[in-house]
Amino acid sequence: MDTEDLKNDLRNRCKPPAAASGPDQDGLPTRARSEMGDEDEEGSVATEFTLAPESPSHLNRWKVKTGGVLDRSGTEMTELDADELRPLLSTYDIKCLYLQQNKLQMLPVPALKLISSTLIDLDVSKNPLKAESLFSEPVSLPQLQSLTLNGSSLAAVDSLFENLSAPALKFLDISNNRLTGSLPFARQHYPRLTTYLAADNQLSSLEY
C-alpha cells in the first residue's frame, strides 16, 4: 500500500457504513433527524406563540458531514472555538477534522480534548503555525491515526513529539516546512507509525 492509498484508507474511515442506522435520504444522521422531529412535534406551538426568535449568535454555524467529518478549511479562522464545537457532540462523533488553509498559529488543544476519544484524522496543513507555541498544554489523542502538518512554516517539531500522545498514529506528514538539522526518532514516540513524510525541508538526518 503506497502513501496515497494509506491516506485514502484513513479518510475512508470517516465515511459511513451502509447500514440502516446511517443517514436518511435528506443526508441527516438518523439520530439528528429523530431529535429534530421531536422538537418539531413538541415545540412548534410554543415556538410560534411564546418564544422570541433565536438570535443568529445562538445558531451553530458548523455542519458535520456524513461520517463525522467536520471541515473548517479555508475559513480564515485564527482559532477553533471549543464553545462552538461542544454543542455538536451530543449528536455527532467527530472522526475527521480538517482545518487546513487557515490562520492558526497553534493547535487548538481545548477543542481537540473535546473530541479526543473519536478523532482519527487531523489536517492542520498550510497554517502559519509557530513551533515555539504549537501546544498550550500536552494533549492525548488515543484514536488519532493521521496527522498532516505540511506547508505550515514549522522551524522545529520537538514540541510535537513532547506534547502529543498518539499511540495509534500511523501517518505523519511534516513535509514542506522550514525544518533543519536532525529530527527526533519518530517511532520512539509513535510506535505504530508506518508513513513519515518529511520532504522539502533542510534536514541532515531523519530517524524513523
PDB file of C-alpha atoms in Angstrom:
ATOM      1  CA  MET A   1       0.000   0.000   0.000  1.00  0.00           C
ATOM      2  CA  ASP A   2       1.622   3.289  -1.078  1.00  0.00           C
ATOM      3  CA  THR A   3       1.309   6.656   0.699  1.00  0.00           C
ATOM      4  CA  GLU A   4      -1.725   7.814  -1.261  1.00  0.00           C
ATOM      5  CA  ASP A   5      -3.521   4.507  -0.690  1.00  0.00           C
ATOM      6  CA  LEU A   6      -2.855   4.724   3.042  1.00  0.00           C
ATOM      7  CA  LYS A   7      -4.129   8.300   3.211  1.00  0.00           C
ATOM      8  CA  ASN A   8      -7.265   7.363   1.290  1.00  0.00           C
ATOM      9  CA  ASP A   9      -7.827   4.361   3.546  1.00  0.00           C
ATOM     10  CA  LEU A  10      -7.646   6.534   6.650  1.00  0.00           C
ATOM     11  CA  ARG A  11     -10.040   9.095   5.208  1.00  0.00           C
ATOM     12  CA  ASN A  12     -12.440   6.398   4.055  1.00  0.00           C
ATOM     13  CA  ARG A  13     -12.901   5.538   7.711  1.00  0.00           C
ATOM     14  CA  CYS A  14     -14.770   8.813   8.021  1.00  0.00           C
ATOM     15  CA  LYS A  15     -17.313   7.574   5.506  1.00  0.00           C
ATOM     16  CA  PRO A  16     -20.429   5.950   6.959  1.00  0.00           C
ATOM     17  CA  PRO A  17     -21.085   2.219   6.670  1.00  0.00           C
ATOM     18  CA  ALA A  18     -24.025   1.149   4.526  1.00  0.00           C
ATOM     19  CA  ALA A  19     -26.296   0.339   7.451  1.00  0.00           C
ATOM     20  CA  ALA A  20     -29.831   1.077   8.498  1.00  0.00           C
ATOM     21  CA  SER A  21     -28.590   3.435  11.169  1.00  0.00           C
ATOM     22  CA  GLY A  22     -26.912   5.681   8.591  1.00  0.00           C
ATOM     23  CA  PRO A  23     -28.214   8.959   7.163  1.00  0.00           C
ATOM     24  CA  ASP A  24     -31.707   9.124   5.708  1.00  0.00           C
ATOM     25  CA  GLN A  25     -32.462  10.424   2.244  1.00  0.00           C
ATOM     26  CA  ASP A  26     -32.043  14.026   3.270  1.00  0.00           C
ATOM     27  CA  GLY A  27     -28.449  13.378   4.400  1.00  0.00           C
ATOM     28  CA  LEU A  28     -29.042  13.828   8.127  1.00  0.00           C
ATOM     29  CA  PRO A  29     -27.999  11.083  10.553  1.00  0.00           C
ATOM     30  CA  THR A  30     -30.985   9.185  11.943  1.00  0.00           C
ATOM     31  CA  ARG A  31     -30.241  10.406  15.440  1.00  0.00           C
ATOM     32  CA  ALA A  32     -30.220  14.032  14.327  1.00  0.00           C
ATOM     33  CA  ARG A  33     -33.446  13.541  12.344  1.00  0.00           C
ATOM     34  CA  SER A  34     -35.141  11.963  15.360  1.00  0.00           C
ATOM     35  CA  GLU A  35     -34.181  14.823  17.625  1.00  0.00           C
ATOM     36  CA  MET A  36     -35.306  17.388  15.073  1.00  0.00           C
ATOM     37  CA  GLY A  37     -38.601  15.570  14.680  1.00  0.00           C
ATOM     38  CA  ASP A  38     -39.192  15.548  18.435  1.00  0.00           C
ATOM     39  CA  GLU A  39     -38.509  19.240  18.632  1.00  0.00           C
ATOM     40  CA  ASP A  40     -40.919  19.969  15.779  1.00  0.00           C
ATOM     41  CA  GLU A  41     -43.733  17.881  17.267  1.00  0.00           C
ATOM     42  CA  GLU A  42     -43.407  19.050  20.847  1.00  0.00           C
ATOM     43  CA  GLY A  43     -42.327  22.644  20.434  1.00  0.00           C
ATOM     44  CA  SER A  44     -43.916  24.003  17.291  1.00  0.00           C
ATOM     45  CA  VAL A  45     -46.840  25.745  19.007  1.00  0.00           C
ATOM     46  CA  ALA A  46     -44.725  27.117  21.844  1.00  0.00           C
ATOM     47  CA  THR A  47     -42.159  28.419  19.395  1.00  0.00           C
ATOM     48  CA  GLU A  48     -44.788  30.171  17.314  1.00  0.00           C
ATOM     49  CA  PHE A  49     -46.696  31.857  20.128  1.00  0.00           C
ATOM     50  CA  THR A  50     -44.451  32.169  23.170  1.00  0.00           C
ATOM     51  CA  LEU A  51     -40.769  32.182  22.231  1.00  0.00           C
ATOM     52  CA  ALA A  52     -38.787  35.035  20.763  1.00  0.00           C
ATOM     53  CA  PRO A  53     -36.886  34.265  17.541  1.00  0.00           C
ATOM     54  CA  GLU A  54     -33.455  32.776  18.076  1.00  0.00           C
ATOM     55  CA  SER A  55     -30.552  35.148  17.852  1.00  0.00           C
ATOM     56  CA  PRO A  56     -28.198  34.252  14.981  1.00  0.00           C
ATOM     57  CA  SER A  57     -25.375  34.093  17.546  1.00  0.00           C
ATOM     58  CA  HIS A  58     -27.102  31.074  19.121  1.00  0.00           C
ATOM     59  CA  LEU A  59     -27.311  29.133  15.875  1.00  0.00           C
ATOM     60  CA  ASN A  60     -24.397  26.787  15.369  1.00  0.00           C
ATOM     61  CA  ARG A  61     -22.833  27.571  12.008  1.00  0.00           C
ATOM     62  CA  TRP A  62     -20.737  24.431  11.885  1.00  0.00           C
ATOM     63  CA  LYS A  63     -22.065  21.472   9.939  1.00  0.00           C
ATOM     64  CA  VAL A  64     -20.817  17.932  10.448  1.00  0.00           C
ATOM     65  CA  LYS A  65     -20.809  15.906   7.244  1.00  0.00           C
ATOM     66  CA  THR A  66     -21.859  12.300   6.988  1.00  0.00           C
ATOM     67  CA  GLY A  67     -19.370  10.008   8.685  1.00  0.00           C
ATOM     68  CA  GLY A  68     -18.306  12.508  11.338  1.00  0.00           C
ATOM     69  CA  VAL A  69     -16.374  14.901   9.090  1.00  0.00           C
ATOM     70  CA  LEU A  70     -16.035  18.488  10.302  1.00  0.00           C
ATOM     71  CA  ASP A  71     -14.436  20.571   7.559  1.00  0.00           C
ATOM     72  CA  ARG A  72     -13.482  24.118   8.586  1.00  0.00           C
ATOM     73  CA  SER A  73     -10.738  24.526   5.993  1.00  0.00           C
ATOM     74  CA  GLY A  74     -10.256  27.843   4.224  1.00  0.00           C
ATOM     75  CA  THR A  75     -12.454  29.802   6.634  1.00  0.00           C
ATOM     76  CA  GLU A  76      -9.878  32.388   7.779  1.00  0.00           C
ATOM     77  CA  MET A  77     -10.132  31.139  11.365  1.00  0.00           C
ATOM     78  CA  THR A  78      -7.450  32.107  13.862  1.00  0.00           C
ATOM     79  CA  GLU A  79      -8.646  29.629  16.496  1.00  0.00           C
ATOM     80  CA  LEU A  80     -11.048  26.710  16.792  1.00  0.00           C
ATOM     81  CA  ASP A  81     -13.612  27.750  19.388  1.00  0.00           C
ATOM     82  CA  ALA A  82     -14.334  24.869  21.762  1.00  0.00           C
ATOM     83  CA  ASP A  83     -17.626  26.519  22.760  1.00  0.00           C
ATOM     84  CA  GLU A  84     -18.876  26.277  19.174  1.00  0.00           C
ATOM     85  CA  LEU A  85     -17.702  22.698  18.874  1.00  0.00           C
ATOM     86  CA  ARG A  86     -19.290  21.469  22.104  1.00  0.00           C
ATOM     87  CA  PRO A  87     -22.999  21.622  21.019  1.00  0.00           C
ATOM     88  CA  LEU A  88     -22.280  19.264  18.116  1.00  0.00           C
ATOM     89  CA  LEU A  89     -21.037  16.492  20.359  1.00  0.00           C
ATOM     90  CA  SER A  90     -24.444  15.489  21.680  1.00  0.00           C
ATOM     91  CA  THR A  91     -25.397  14.431  18.155  1.00  0.00           C
ATOM     92  CA  TYR A  92     -22.170  13.581  16.322  1.00  0.00           C
ATOM     93  CA  ASP A  93     -18.940  11.678  16.845  1.00  0.00           C
ATOM     94  CA  ILE A  94     -16.336  13.801  15.093  1.00  0.00           C
ATOM     95  CA  LYS A  95     -13.789  11.495  13.481  1.00  0.00           C
ATOM     96  CA  CYS A  96     -12.159  13.741  10.889  1.00  0.00           C
ATOM     97  CA  LEU A  97     -11.249  17.388  11.500  1.00  0.00           C
ATOM     98  CA  TYR A  98      -9.965  19.442   8.567  1.00  0.00           C
ATOM     99  CA  LEU A  99      -8.530  22.874   9.391  1.00  0.00           C
ATOM    100  CA  GLN A 100      -6.116  23.416   6.516  1.00  0.00           C
ATOM    101  CA  GLN A 101      -5.527  26.810   4.864  1.00  0.00           C
ATOM    102  CA  ASN A 102      -6.490  28.978   7.812  1.00  0.00           C
ATOM    103  CA  LYS A 103      -4.604  31.387  10.093  1.00  0.00           C
ATOM    104  CA  LEU A 104      -3.981  29.123  13.068  1.00  0.00           C
ATOM    105  CA  GLN A 105      -0.704  29.727  14.903  1.00  0.00           C
ATOM    106  CA  MET A 106      -1.105  26.874  17.363  1.00  0.00           C
ATOM    107  CA  LEU A 107      -3.004  23.612  17.603  1.00  0.00           C
ATOM    108  CA  PRO A 108      -6.484  24.043  19.126  1.00  0.00           C
ATOM    109  CA  VAL A 109      -5.827  21.917  22.211  1.00  0.00           C
ATOM    110  CA  PRO A 110      -9.053  22.720  24.156  1.00  0.00           C
ATOM    111  CA  ALA A 111     -11.164  21.740  21.140  1.00  0.00           C
ATOM    112  CA  LEU A 112      -9.072  18.640  20.448  1.00  0.00           C
ATOM    113  CA  LYS A 113      -9.572  17.446  24.007  1.00  0.00           C
ATOM    114  CA  LEU A 114     -13.339  17.514  23.481  1.00  0.00           C
ATOM    115  CA  ILE A 115     -13.089  15.039  20.585  1.00  0.00           C
ATOM    116  CA  SER A 116     -10.028  13.096  21.730  1.00  0.00           C
ATOM    117  CA  SER A 117     -11.900   9.794  22.083  1.00  0.00           C
ATOM    118  CA  THR A 118     -13.206   9.785  18.477  1.00  0.00           C
ATOM    119  CA  LEU A 119     -10.732  11.770  16.331  1.00  0.00           C
ATOM    120  CA  ILE A 120      -8.808   9.642  13.810  1.00  0.00           C
ATOM    121  CA  ASP A 121      -7.754  12.178  11.138  1.00  0.00           C
ATOM    122  CA  LEU A 122      -6.481  15.729  11.767  1.00  0.00           C
ATOM    123  CA  ASP A 123      -5.312  18.055   8.991  1.00  0.00           C
ATOM    124  CA  VAL A 124      -3.815  21.390  10.056  1.00  0.00           C
ATOM    125  CA  SER A 125      -1.682  21.914   6.954  1.00  0.00           C
ATOM    126  CA  LYS A 126      -0.992  25.313   5.377  1.00  0.00           C
ATOM    127  CA  ASN A 127      -1.439  27.310   8.574  1.00  0.00           C
ATOM    128  CA  PRO A 128       1.209  29.757   9.914  1.00  0.00           C
ATOM    129  CA  LEU A 129       1.988  27.551  12.916  1.00  0.00           C
ATOM    130  CA  LYS A 130       4.538  28.708  15.489  1.00  0.00           C
ATOM    131  CA  ALA A 131       6.869  25.932  16.620  1.00  0.00           C
ATOM    132  CA  GLU A 132       7.600  27.561  19.985  1.00  0.00           C
ATOM    133  CA  SER A 133       3.903  27.787  20.901  1.00  0.00           C
ATOM    134  CA  LEU A 134       2.436  24.864  18.992  1.00  0.00           C
ATOM    135  CA  PHE A 135       0.732  23.479  22.123  1.00  0.00           C
ATOM    136  CA  SER A 136      -0.811  25.372  25.017  1.00  0.00           C
ATOM    137  CA  GLU A 137      -0.561  22.153  27.055  1.00  0.00           C
ATOM    138  CA  PRO A 138       0.025  18.441  26.401  1.00  0.00           C
ATOM    139  CA  VAL A 139      -2.814  16.530  24.765  1.00  0.00           C
ATOM    140  CA  SER A 140      -3.635  12.847  24.323  1.00  0.00           C
ATOM    141  CA  LEU A 141      -5.426  11.678  21.166  1.00  0.00           C
ATOM    142  CA  PRO A 142      -5.623   7.900  21.615  1.00  0.00           C
ATOM    143  CA  GLN A 143      -7.542   7.182  18.381  1.00  0.00           C
ATOM    144  CA  LEU A 144      -5.615   9.527  16.058  1.00  0.00           C
ATOM    145  CA  GLN A 145      -4.174   7.694  13.046  1.00  0.00           C
ATOM    146  CA  SER A 146      -3.354  10.503  10.613  1.00  0.00           C
ATOM    147  CA  LEU A 147      -1.807  13.932  11.263  1.00  0.00           C
ATOM    148  CA  THR A 148      -0.996  16.360   8.447  1.00  0.00           C
ATOM    149  CA  LEU A 149       1.125  19.446   9.170  1.00  0.00           C
ATOM    150  CA  ASN A 150       2.753  20.090   5.813  1.00  0.00           C
ATOM    151  CA  GLY A 151       3.336  23.603   4.480  1.00  0.00           C
ATOM    152  CA  SER A 152       2.957  25.229   7.900  1.00  0.00           C
ATOM    153  CA  SER A 153       6.282  27.105   8.214  1.00  0.00           C
ATOM    154  CA  LEU A 154       7.379  24.983  11.168  1.00  0.00           C
ATOM    155  CA  ALA A 155      11.027  25.505  12.097  1.00  0.00           C
ATOM    156  CA  ALA A 156      11.043  22.664  14.654  1.00  0.00           C
ATOM    157  CA  VAL A 157       8.863  19.737  15.704  1.00  0.00           C
ATOM    158  CA  ASP A 158      10.275  18.972  19.147  1.00  0.00           C
ATOM    159  CA  SER A 159       7.125  20.382  20.721  1.00  0.00           C
ATOM    160  CA  LEU A 160       5.022  17.963  18.680  1.00  0.00           C
ATOM    161  CA  PHE A 161       6.840  14.876  19.942  1.00  0.00           C
ATOM    162  CA  GLU A 162       6.944  16.189  23.510  1.00  0.00           C
ATOM    163  CA  ASN A 163       3.305  17.261  23.826  1.00  0.00           C
ATOM    164  CA  LEU A 164       1.227  14.979  21.594  1.00  0.00           C
ATOM    165  CA  SER A 165       0.438  11.487  22.810  1.00  0.00           C
ATOM    166  CA  ALA A 166      -0.955   9.489  19.875  1.00  0.00           C
ATOM    167  CA  PRO A 167      -0.228   5.767  20.317  1.00  0.00           C
ATOM    168  CA  ALA A 168      -2.320   4.776  17.274  1.00  0.00           C
ATOM    169  CA  LEU A 169      -0.689   7.264  14.853  1.00  0.00           C
ATOM    170  CA  LYS A 170       0.178   5.643  11.509  1.00  0.00           C
ATOM    171  CA  PHE A 171       0.578   8.620   9.149  1.00  0.00           C
ATOM    172  CA  LEU A 172       2.562  11.805   9.863  1.00  0.00           C
ATOM    173  CA  ASP A 173       3.219  14.474   7.238  1.00  0.00           C
ATOM    174  CA  ILE A 174       5.581  17.319   8.176  1.00  0.00           C
ATOM    175  CA  SER A 175       6.856  17.946   4.643  1.00  0.00           C
ATOM    176  CA  ASN A 176       7.396  21.376   3.073  1.00  0.00           C
ATOM    177  CA  ASN A 177       8.246  23.207   6.281  1.00  0.00           C
ATOM    178  CA  ARG A 178      11.395  25.030   7.457  1.00  0.00           C
ATOM    179  CA  LEU A 179      12.917  22.158   9.396  1.00  0.00           C
ATOM    180  CA  THR A 180      16.707  21.900   9.592  1.00  0.00           C
ATOM    181  CA  GLY A 181      19.251  19.572  11.155  1.00  0.00           C
ATOM    182  CA  SER A 182      18.068  16.235  12.502  1.00  0.00           C
ATOM    183  CA  LEU A 183      14.655  15.108  13.686  1.00  0.00           C
ATOM    184  CA  PRO A 184      13.765  13.023  16.746  1.00  0.00           C
ATOM    185  CA  PHE A 185      13.339   9.268  16.423  1.00  0.00           C
ATOM    186  CA  ALA A 186       9.674   9.246  15.415  1.00  0.00           C
ATOM    187  CA  ARG A 187       8.759   5.665  16.259  1.00  0.00           C
ATOM    188  CA  GLN A 188      10.041   6.072  19.781  1.00  0.00           C
ATOM    189  CA  HIS A 189       7.089   8.401  20.303  1.00  0.00           C
ATOM    190  CA  TYR A 190       4.640   6.839  17.830  1.00  0.00           C
ATOM    191  CA  PRO A 191       5.392   3.096  17.683  1.00  0.00           C
ATOM    192  CA  ARG A 192       2.674   2.294  15.123  1.00  0.00           C
ATOM    193  CA  LEU A 193       3.899   4.886  12.612  1.00  0.00           C
ATOM    194  CA  THR A 194       4.214   3.420   9.109  1.00  0.00           C
ATOM    195  CA  THR A 195       4.329   6.536   6.900  1.00  0.00           C
ATOM    196  CA  TYR A 196       6.536   9.511   7.804  1.00  0.00           C
ATOM    197  CA  LEU A 197       6.724  12.300   5.210  1.00  0.00           C
ATOM    198  CA  ALA A 198       9.398  14.973   5.703  1.00  0.00           C
ATOM    199  CA  ALA A 199      10.412  16.014   2.183  1.00  0.00           C
ATOM    200  CA  ASP A 200      11.121  19.621   1.170  1.00  0.00           C
ATOM    201  CA  ASN A 201      12.942  20.539   4.368  1.00  0.00           C
ATOM    202  CA  GLN A 202      16.649  21.134   5.039  1.00  0.00           C
ATOM    203  CA  LEU A 203      17.327  18.014   7.080  1.00  0.00           C
ATOM    204  CA  SER A 204      20.717  16.485   7.765  1.00  0.00           C
ATOM    205  CA  SER A 205      19.273  13.242   9.144  1.00  0.00           C
ATOM    206  CA  LEU A 206      15.931  11.590   9.721  1.00  0.00           C
ATOM    207  CA  GLU A 207      15.400   8.806  12.242  1.00  0.00           C
ATOM    208  CA  TYR A 208      12.324   6.709  11.580  1.00  0.00           C
TER     209      TYR A 208
END
